[in-house]
mmCIF file of C-alpha atoms in Angstrom:
data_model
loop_
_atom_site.group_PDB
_atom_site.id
_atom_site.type_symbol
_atom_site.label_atom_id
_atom_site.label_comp_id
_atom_site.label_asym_id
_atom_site.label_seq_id
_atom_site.Cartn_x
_atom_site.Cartn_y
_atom_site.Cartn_z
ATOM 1 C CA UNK A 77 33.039 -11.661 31.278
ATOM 2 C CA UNK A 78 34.392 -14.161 28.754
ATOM 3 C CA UNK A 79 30.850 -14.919 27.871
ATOM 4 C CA UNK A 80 30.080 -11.055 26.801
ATOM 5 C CA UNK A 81 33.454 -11.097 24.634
ATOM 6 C CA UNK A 82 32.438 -14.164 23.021
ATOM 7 C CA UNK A 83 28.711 -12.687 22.219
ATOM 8 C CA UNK A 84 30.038 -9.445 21.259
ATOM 9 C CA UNK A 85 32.671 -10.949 18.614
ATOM 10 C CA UNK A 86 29.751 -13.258 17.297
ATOM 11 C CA UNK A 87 27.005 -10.454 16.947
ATOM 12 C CA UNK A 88 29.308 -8.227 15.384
ATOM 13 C CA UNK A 89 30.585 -10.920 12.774
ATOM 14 C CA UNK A 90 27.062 -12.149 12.019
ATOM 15 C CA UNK A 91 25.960 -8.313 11.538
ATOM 16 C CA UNK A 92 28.709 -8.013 8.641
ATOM 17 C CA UNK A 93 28.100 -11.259 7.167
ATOM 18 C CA UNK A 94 24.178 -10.264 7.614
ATOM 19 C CA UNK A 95 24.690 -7.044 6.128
ATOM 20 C CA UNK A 96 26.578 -8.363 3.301
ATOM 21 C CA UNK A 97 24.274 -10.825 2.194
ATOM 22 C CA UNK A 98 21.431 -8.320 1.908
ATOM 23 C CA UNK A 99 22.664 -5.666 0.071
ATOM 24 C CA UNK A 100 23.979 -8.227 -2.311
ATOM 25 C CA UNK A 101 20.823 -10.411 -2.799
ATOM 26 C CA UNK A 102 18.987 -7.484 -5.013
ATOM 27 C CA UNK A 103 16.476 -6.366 -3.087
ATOM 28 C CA UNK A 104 15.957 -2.873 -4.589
ATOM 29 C CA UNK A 105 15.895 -2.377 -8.293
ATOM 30 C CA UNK A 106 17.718 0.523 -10.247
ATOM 31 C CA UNK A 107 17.925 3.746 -8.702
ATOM 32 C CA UNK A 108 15.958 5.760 -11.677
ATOM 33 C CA UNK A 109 14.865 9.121 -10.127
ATOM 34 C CA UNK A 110 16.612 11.830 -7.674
ATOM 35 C CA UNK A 111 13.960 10.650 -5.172
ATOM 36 C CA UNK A 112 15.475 7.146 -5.155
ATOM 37 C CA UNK A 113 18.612 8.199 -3.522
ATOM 38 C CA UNK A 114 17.546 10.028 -0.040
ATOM 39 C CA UNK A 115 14.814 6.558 0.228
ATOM 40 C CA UNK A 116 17.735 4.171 -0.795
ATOM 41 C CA UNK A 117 19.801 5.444 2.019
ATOM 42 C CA UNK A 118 17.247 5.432 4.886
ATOM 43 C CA UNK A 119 16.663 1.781 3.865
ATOM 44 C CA UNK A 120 20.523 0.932 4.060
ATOM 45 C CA UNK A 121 20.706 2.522 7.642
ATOM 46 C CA UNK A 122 17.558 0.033 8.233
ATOM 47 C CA UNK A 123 19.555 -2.593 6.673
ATOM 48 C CA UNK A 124 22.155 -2.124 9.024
ATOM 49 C CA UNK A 125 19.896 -2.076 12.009
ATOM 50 C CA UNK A 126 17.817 -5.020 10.893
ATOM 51 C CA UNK A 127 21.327 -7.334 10.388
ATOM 52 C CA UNK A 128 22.665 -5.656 13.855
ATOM 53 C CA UNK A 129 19.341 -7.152 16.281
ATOM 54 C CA UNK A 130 18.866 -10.274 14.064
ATOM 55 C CA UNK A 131 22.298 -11.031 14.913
ATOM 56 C CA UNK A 132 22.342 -9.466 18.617
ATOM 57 C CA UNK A 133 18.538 -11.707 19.202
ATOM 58 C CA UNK A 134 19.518 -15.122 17.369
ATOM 59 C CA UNK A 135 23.517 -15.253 18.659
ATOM 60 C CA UNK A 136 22.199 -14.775 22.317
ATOM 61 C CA UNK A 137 19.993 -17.190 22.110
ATOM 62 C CA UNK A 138 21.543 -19.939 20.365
ATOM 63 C CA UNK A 139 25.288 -19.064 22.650
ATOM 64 C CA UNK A 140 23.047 -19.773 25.480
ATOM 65 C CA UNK A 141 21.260 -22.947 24.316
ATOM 66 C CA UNK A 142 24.573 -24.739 23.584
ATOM 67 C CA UNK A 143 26.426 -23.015 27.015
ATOM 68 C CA UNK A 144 23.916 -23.697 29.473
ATOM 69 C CA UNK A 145 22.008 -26.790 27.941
ATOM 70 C CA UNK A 146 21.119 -29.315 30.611
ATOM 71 C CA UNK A 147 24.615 -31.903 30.232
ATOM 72 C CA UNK A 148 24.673 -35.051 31.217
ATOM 73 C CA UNK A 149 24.043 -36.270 34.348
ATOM 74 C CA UNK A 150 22.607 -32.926 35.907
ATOM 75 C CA UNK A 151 18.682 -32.750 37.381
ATOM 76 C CA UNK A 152 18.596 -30.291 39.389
ATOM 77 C CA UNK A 153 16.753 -27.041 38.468
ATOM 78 C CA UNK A 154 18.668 -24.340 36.363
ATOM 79 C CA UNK A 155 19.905 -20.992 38.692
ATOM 80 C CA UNK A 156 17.031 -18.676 39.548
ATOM 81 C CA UNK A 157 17.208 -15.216 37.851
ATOM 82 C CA UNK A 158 15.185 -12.886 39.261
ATOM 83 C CA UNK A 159 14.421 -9.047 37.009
ATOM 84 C CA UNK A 160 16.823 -6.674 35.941
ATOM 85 C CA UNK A 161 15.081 -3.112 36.557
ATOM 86 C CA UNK A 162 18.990 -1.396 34.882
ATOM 87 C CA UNK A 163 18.251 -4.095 31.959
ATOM 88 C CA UNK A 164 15.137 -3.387 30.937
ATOM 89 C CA UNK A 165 15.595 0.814 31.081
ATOM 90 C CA UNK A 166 17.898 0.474 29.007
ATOM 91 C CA UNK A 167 16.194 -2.230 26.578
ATOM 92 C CA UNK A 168 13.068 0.658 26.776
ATOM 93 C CA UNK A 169 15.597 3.587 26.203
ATOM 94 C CA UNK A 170 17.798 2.743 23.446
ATOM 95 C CA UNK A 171 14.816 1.543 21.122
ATOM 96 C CA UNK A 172 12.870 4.806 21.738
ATOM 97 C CA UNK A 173 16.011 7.028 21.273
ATOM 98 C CA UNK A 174 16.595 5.381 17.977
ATOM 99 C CA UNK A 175 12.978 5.084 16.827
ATOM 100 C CA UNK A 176 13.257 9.491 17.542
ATOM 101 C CA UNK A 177 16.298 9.600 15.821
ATOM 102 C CA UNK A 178 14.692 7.173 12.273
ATOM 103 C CA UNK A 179 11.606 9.369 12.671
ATOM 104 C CA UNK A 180 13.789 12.575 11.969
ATOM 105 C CA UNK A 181 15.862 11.373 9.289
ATOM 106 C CA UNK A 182 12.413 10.120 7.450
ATOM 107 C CA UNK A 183 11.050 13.473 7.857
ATOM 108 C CA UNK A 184 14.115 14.646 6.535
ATOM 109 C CA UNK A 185 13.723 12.247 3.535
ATOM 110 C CA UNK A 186 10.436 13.235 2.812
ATOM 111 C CA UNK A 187 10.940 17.012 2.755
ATOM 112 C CA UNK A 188 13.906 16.219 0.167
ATOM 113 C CA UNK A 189 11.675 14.016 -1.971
ATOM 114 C CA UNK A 190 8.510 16.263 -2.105
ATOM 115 C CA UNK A 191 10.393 19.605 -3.200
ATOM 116 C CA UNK A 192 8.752 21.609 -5.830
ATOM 117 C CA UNK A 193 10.072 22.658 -8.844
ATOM 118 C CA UNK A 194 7.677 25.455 -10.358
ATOM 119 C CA UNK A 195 8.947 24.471 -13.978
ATOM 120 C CA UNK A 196 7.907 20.438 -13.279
ATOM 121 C CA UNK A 197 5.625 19.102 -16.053
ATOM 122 C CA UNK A 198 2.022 17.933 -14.959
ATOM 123 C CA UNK A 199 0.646 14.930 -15.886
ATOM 124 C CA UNK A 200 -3.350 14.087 -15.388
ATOM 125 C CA UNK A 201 -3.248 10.041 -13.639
ATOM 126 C CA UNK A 202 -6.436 8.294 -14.236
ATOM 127 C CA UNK A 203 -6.606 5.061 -12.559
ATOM 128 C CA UNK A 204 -9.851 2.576 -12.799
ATOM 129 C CA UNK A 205 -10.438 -1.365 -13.101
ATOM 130 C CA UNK A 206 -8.339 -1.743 -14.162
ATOM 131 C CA UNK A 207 -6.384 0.603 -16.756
ATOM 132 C CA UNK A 208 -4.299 3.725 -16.495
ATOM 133 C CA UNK A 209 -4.872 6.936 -18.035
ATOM 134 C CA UNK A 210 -2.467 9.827 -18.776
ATOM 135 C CA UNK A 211 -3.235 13.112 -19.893
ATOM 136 C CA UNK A 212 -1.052 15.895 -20.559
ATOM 137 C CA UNK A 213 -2.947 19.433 -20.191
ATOM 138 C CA UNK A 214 0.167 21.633 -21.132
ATOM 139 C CA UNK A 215 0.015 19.325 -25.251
ATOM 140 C CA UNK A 216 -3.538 18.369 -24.983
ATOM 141 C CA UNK A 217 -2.797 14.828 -25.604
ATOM 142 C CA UNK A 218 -3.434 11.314 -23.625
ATOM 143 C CA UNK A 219 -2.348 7.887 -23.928
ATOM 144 C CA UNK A 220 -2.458 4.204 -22.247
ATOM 145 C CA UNK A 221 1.557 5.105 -21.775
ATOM 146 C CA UNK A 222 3.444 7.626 -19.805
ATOM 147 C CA UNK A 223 6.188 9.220 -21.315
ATOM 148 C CA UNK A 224 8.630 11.396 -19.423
ATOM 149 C CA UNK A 225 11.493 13.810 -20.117
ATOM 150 C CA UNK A 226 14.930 12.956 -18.428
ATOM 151 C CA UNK A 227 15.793 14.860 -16.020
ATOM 152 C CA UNK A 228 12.932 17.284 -15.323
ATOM 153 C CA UNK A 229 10.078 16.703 -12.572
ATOM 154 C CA UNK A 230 7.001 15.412 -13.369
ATOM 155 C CA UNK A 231 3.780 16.652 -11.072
ATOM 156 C CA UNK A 232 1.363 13.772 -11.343
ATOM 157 C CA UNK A 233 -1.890 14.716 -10.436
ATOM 158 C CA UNK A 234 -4.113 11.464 -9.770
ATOM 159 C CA UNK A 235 -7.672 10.892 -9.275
ATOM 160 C CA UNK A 236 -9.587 7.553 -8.969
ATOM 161 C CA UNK A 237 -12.902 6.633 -11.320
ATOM 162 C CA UNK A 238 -13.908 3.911 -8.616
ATOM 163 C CA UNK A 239 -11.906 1.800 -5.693
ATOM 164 C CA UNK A 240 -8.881 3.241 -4.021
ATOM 165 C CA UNK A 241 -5.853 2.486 -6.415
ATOM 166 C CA UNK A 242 -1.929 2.742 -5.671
ATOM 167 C CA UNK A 243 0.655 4.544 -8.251
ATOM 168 C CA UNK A 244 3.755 2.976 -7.919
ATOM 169 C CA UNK A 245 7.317 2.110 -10.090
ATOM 170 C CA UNK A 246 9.908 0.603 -7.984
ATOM 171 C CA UNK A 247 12.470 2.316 -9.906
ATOM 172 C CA UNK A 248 11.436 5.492 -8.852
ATOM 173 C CA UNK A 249 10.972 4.239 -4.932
ATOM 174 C CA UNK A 250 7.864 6.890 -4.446
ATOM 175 C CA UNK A 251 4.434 5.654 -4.134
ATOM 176 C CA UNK A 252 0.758 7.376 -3.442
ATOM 177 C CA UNK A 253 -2.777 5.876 -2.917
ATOM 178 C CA UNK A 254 -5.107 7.334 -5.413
ATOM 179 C CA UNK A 255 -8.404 7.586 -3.558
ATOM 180 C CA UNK A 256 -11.931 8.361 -5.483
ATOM 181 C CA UNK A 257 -13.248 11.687 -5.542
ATOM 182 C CA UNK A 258 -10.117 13.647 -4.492
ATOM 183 C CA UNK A 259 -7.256 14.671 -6.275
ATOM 184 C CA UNK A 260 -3.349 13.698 -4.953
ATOM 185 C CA UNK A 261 -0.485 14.394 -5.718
ATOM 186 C CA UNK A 262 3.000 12.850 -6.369
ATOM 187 C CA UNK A 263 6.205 14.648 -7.567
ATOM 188 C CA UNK A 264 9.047 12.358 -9.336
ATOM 189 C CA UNK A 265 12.266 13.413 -11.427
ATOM 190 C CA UNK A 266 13.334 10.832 -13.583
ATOM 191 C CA UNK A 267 16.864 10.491 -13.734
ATOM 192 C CA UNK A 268 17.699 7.414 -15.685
ATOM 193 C CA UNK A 269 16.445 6.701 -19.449
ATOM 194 C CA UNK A 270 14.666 2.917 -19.815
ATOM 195 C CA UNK A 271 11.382 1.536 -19.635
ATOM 196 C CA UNK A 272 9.874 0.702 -16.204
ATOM 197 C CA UNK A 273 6.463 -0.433 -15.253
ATOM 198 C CA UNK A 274 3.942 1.427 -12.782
ATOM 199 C CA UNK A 275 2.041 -0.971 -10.847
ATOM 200 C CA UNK A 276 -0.844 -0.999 -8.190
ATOM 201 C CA UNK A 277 0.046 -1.424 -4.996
ATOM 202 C CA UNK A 278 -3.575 -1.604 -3.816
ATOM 203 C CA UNK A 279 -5.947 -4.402 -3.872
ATOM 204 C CA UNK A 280 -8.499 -3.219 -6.021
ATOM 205 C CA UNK A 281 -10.312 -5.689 -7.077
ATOM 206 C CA UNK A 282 -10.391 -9.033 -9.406
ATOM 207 C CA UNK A 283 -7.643 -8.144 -11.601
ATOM 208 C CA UNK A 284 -6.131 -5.689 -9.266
ATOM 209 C CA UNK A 285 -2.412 -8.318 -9.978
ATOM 210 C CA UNK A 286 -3.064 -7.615 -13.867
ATOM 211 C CA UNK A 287 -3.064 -3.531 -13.430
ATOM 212 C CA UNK A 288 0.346 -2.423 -15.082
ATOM 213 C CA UNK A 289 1.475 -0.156 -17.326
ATOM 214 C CA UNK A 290 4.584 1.126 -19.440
ATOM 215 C CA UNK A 291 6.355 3.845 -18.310
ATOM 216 C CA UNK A 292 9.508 5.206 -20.857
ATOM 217 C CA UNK A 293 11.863 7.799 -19.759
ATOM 218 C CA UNK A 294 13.404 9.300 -22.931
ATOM 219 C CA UNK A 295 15.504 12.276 -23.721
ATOM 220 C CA UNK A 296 13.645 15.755 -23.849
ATOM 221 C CA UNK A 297 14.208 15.495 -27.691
ATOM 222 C CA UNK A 298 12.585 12.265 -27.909
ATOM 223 C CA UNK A 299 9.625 13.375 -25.456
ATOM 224 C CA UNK A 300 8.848 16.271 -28.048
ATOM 225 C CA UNK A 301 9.190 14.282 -30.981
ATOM 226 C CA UNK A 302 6.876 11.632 -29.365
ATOM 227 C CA UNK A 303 4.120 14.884 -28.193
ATOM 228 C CA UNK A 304 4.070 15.758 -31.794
ATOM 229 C CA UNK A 305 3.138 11.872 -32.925
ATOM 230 C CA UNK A 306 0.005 12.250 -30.536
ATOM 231 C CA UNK A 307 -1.114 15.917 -31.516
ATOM 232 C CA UNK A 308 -0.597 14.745 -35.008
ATOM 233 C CA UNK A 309 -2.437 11.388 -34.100
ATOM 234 C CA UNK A 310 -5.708 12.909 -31.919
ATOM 235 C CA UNK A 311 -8.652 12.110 -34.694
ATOM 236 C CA UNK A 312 -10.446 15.330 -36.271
ATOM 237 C CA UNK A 313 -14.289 14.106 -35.887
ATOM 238 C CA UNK A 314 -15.826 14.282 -32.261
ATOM 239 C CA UNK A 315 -16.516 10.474 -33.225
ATOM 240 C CA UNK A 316 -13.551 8.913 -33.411
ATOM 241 C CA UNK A 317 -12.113 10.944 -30.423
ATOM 242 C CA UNK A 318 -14.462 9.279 -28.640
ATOM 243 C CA UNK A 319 -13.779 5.869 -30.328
ATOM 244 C CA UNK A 320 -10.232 6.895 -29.083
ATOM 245 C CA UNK A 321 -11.482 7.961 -25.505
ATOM 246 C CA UNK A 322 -14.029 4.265 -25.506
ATOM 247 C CA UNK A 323 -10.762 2.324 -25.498
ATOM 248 C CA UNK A 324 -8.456 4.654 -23.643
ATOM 249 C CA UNK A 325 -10.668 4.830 -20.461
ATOM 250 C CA UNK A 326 -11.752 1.167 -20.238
ATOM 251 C CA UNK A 327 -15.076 2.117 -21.109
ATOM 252 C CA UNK A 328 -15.501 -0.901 -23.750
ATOM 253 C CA UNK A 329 -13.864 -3.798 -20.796
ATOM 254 C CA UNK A 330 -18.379 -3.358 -19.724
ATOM 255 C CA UNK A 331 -20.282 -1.881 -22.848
ATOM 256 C CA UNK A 332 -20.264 -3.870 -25.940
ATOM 257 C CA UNK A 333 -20.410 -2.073 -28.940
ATOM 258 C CA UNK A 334 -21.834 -5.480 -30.918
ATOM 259 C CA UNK A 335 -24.890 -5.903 -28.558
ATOM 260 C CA UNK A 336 -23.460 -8.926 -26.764
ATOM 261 C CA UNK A 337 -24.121 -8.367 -22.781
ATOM 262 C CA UNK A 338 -21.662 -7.215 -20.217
ATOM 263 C CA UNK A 339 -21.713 -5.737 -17.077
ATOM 264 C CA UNK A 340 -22.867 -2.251 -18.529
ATOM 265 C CA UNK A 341 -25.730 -2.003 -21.068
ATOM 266 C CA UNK A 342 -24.490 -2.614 -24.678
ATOM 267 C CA UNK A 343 -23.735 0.797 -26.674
ATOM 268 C CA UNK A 344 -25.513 -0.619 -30.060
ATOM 269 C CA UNK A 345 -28.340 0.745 -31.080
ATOM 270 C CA UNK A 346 -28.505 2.636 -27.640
ATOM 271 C CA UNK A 347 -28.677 6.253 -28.920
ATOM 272 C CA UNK A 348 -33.022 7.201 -29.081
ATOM 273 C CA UNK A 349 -33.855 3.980 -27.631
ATOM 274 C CA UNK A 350 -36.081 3.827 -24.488
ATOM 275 C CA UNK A 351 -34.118 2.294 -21.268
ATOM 276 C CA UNK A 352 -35.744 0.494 -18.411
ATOM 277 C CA UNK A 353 -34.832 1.343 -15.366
ATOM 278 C CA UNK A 354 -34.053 0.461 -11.552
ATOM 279 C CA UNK A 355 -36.935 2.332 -10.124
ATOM 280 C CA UNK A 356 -39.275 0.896 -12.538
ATOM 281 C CA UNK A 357 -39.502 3.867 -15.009
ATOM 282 C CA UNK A 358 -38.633 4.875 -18.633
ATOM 283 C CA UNK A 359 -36.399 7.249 -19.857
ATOM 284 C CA UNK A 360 -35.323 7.839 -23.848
ATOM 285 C CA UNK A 361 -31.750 7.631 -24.556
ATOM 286 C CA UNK A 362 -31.037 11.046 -25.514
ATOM 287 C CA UNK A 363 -28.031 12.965 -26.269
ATOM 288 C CA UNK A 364 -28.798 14.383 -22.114
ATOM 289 C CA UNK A 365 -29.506 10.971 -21.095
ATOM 290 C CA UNK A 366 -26.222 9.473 -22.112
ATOM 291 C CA UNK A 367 -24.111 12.902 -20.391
ATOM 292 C CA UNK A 368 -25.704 12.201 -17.897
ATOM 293 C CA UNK A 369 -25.016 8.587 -17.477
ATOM 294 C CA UNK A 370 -20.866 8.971 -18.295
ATOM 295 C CA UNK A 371 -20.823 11.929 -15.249
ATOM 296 C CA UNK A 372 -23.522 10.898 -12.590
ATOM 297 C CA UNK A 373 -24.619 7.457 -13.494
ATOM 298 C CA UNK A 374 -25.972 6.519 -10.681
ATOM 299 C CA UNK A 375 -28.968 9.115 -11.276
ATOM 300 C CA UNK A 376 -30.702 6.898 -13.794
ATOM 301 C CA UNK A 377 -29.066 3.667 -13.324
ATOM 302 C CA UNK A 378 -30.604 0.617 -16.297
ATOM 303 C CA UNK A 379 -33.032 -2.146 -15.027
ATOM 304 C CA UNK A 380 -30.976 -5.465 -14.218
ATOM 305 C CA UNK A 381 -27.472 -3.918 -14.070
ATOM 306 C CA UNK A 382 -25.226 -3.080 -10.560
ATOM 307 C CA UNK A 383 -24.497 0.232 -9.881
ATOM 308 C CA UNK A 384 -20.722 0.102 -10.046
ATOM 309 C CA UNK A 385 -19.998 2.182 -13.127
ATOM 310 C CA UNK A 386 -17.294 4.992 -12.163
ATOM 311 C CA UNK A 387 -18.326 8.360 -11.913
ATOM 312 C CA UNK A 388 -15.936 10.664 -14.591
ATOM 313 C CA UNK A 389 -16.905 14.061 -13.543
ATOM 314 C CA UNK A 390 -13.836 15.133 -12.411
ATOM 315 C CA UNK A 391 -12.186 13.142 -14.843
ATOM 316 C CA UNK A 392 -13.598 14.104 -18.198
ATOM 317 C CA UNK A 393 -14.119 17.464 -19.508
ATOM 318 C CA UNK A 394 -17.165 18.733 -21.626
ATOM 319 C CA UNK A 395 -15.674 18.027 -25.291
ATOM 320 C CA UNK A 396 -14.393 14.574 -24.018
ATOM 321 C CA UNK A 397 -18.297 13.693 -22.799
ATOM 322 C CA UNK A 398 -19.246 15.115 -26.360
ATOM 323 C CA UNK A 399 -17.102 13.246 -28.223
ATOM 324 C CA UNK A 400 -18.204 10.288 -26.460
ATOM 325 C CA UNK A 401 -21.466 10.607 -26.796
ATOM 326 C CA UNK A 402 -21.183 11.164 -31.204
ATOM 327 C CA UNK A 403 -19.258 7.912 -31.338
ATOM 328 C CA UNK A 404 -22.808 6.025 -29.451
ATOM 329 C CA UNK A 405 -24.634 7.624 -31.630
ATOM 330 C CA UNK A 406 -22.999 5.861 -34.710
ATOM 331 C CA UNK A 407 -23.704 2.584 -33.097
ATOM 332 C CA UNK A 408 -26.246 1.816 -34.723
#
């Protein structure tokens, strides 16, 4: 019985010093959104559970290596032990009753952090290799950054142009894939003004570690004063929106616009010219030609080039194709 006291005193001392040490080391970042709270407290009751059996595993077994290590002078074998049936329902029990009782608190969790707020503001997430879009439908603006209001949800409505891609900011704890050809969804409320970064948490690709991007939460005065800079800053001729659009969407990272080669055909002197293609046929570059190409371009894909280039159907609309298409036209 000795033994068990002795066991018990260590486990329990090792779980505090344990416990201690990890919540002090840093390993979350800044609580910055009303999501972050219900997560950060399901991860300190894991904290506590994770410092509780390291301590009940490693004390066991190291109390026993030093109390029953072989001495000096003994060679005889150790005592036979044979199974203890009480033992091991009880190692079966507790785990599963506590793995029920995690499982309902996370459900809890996640009903708290997925709540709608009818009023939230909706943001358009475009992810691709490897650049992130935002457009805001509500001020028909978009940008390479994403600013958000304090205080005030934000619906983020995220499609992929290629690979499955990962939204995440530690800051705000929440994180959802992005997956190609459907649209998901991801509901934050910023609560805490700074700059943070949104990274992917997907492998997608060569410069998948390279994919970040600013995110500033700023007062809801600053967040209209900063909507009025990019209304005020959206170019009047379809051209240089789609200059704009070229660069925002990552379009230029495989089209050159000098005639240098990439892994997309070169924009210059594309518009009316006649393209080779895969299936050993000729088409003219035409104003259809190029829509065409930017929404389905794996129709008409170009002689000696991959068929990787994202499909933006669902992610540009009409005038954005448009505009896109009068700035290729200029290249000439």
């Amino acid at each position: 019985m000795r033994r068990y006291v002795i066991i018990f005193i260590l486990v329990i001392l090792s779980t505090l010093l344990i416990h201690v040490w990890l919540v002090n080391v840093g390993l979350f970042p800044a609580e910055a959104s009303s999501q972050a709270g219900p997560i950060d407290q399901l991860f300190r009751v894991h904290i506590w559970i994770i410092s509780f059996l390291f301590s009940l595993i490693m004390v066991t077994l190291i109390y026993n290596l030093i109390a029953f290590r072989r001495r000096k002078g003994e060679t005889g074998d150790g005592i036979y032990l044979t199974g203890n049936s009480t033992l091991e329902i009880v190692w079966t029990g507790i785990p599963l009753i506590a793995v029920l009782i995690l499982a309902f608190f996370g459900a809890q969790t996640l009903g708290q952090i997925r709540l709608v707020d009818p009023s939230a503001l909706q943001v358009k997430v475009t992810a691709g290799q490897w650049f992130w879009q935002y457009t805001y439908p509500e001020y028909g603006v978009a940008s390479n950054e994403l600013y958000l209001p304090v205080n005030r949800q934000v619906d983020l409505q995220m499609t992929s142009t290629d690979v499955i891609h990962s939204f995440w900011v530690p800051e705000f704890r929440v994180k959802q894939d992005i997956v190609p050809g459907q649209t998901t969804e991801l509901r934050v409320t910023p609560t805490l003004i700074g700059q943070y970064k949104v990274r992917c948490a997907e492998l997608c690709g060569l410069e998948h570690a390279y994919m970040e991007g600013m995110v500033e939460v700023v007062s809801q005065a600053n967040f209209d004063t900063w909507i009025k800079e990019q209304q005020a800053a959206v170019p009047a001729s379809p051209e240089l929106r789609g200059e704009l659009l070229a660069s925002q969407y990552g379009c230029l990272n495989c089209h050159s616009t000098d005639g240098s080669d990439g892994t997309g055909p070169t924009w210059l002197r594309l518009f009316e010219s006649m393209v080779p293609l895969a299936d050993g046929s000729e088409v003219k570059a035409d104003e259809e030609y190029l829509k065409t190409s930017i929404v389905n371009p794996s129709v008409q894909v170009v002689e000696g080039y991959p068929d990787i280039m994202p499909n933006f159907a669902n992610t540009l609309d009409q005038t954005m194709v448009e505009s896109l298409v009068a700035y290729i036209k200029t290249l000439k």
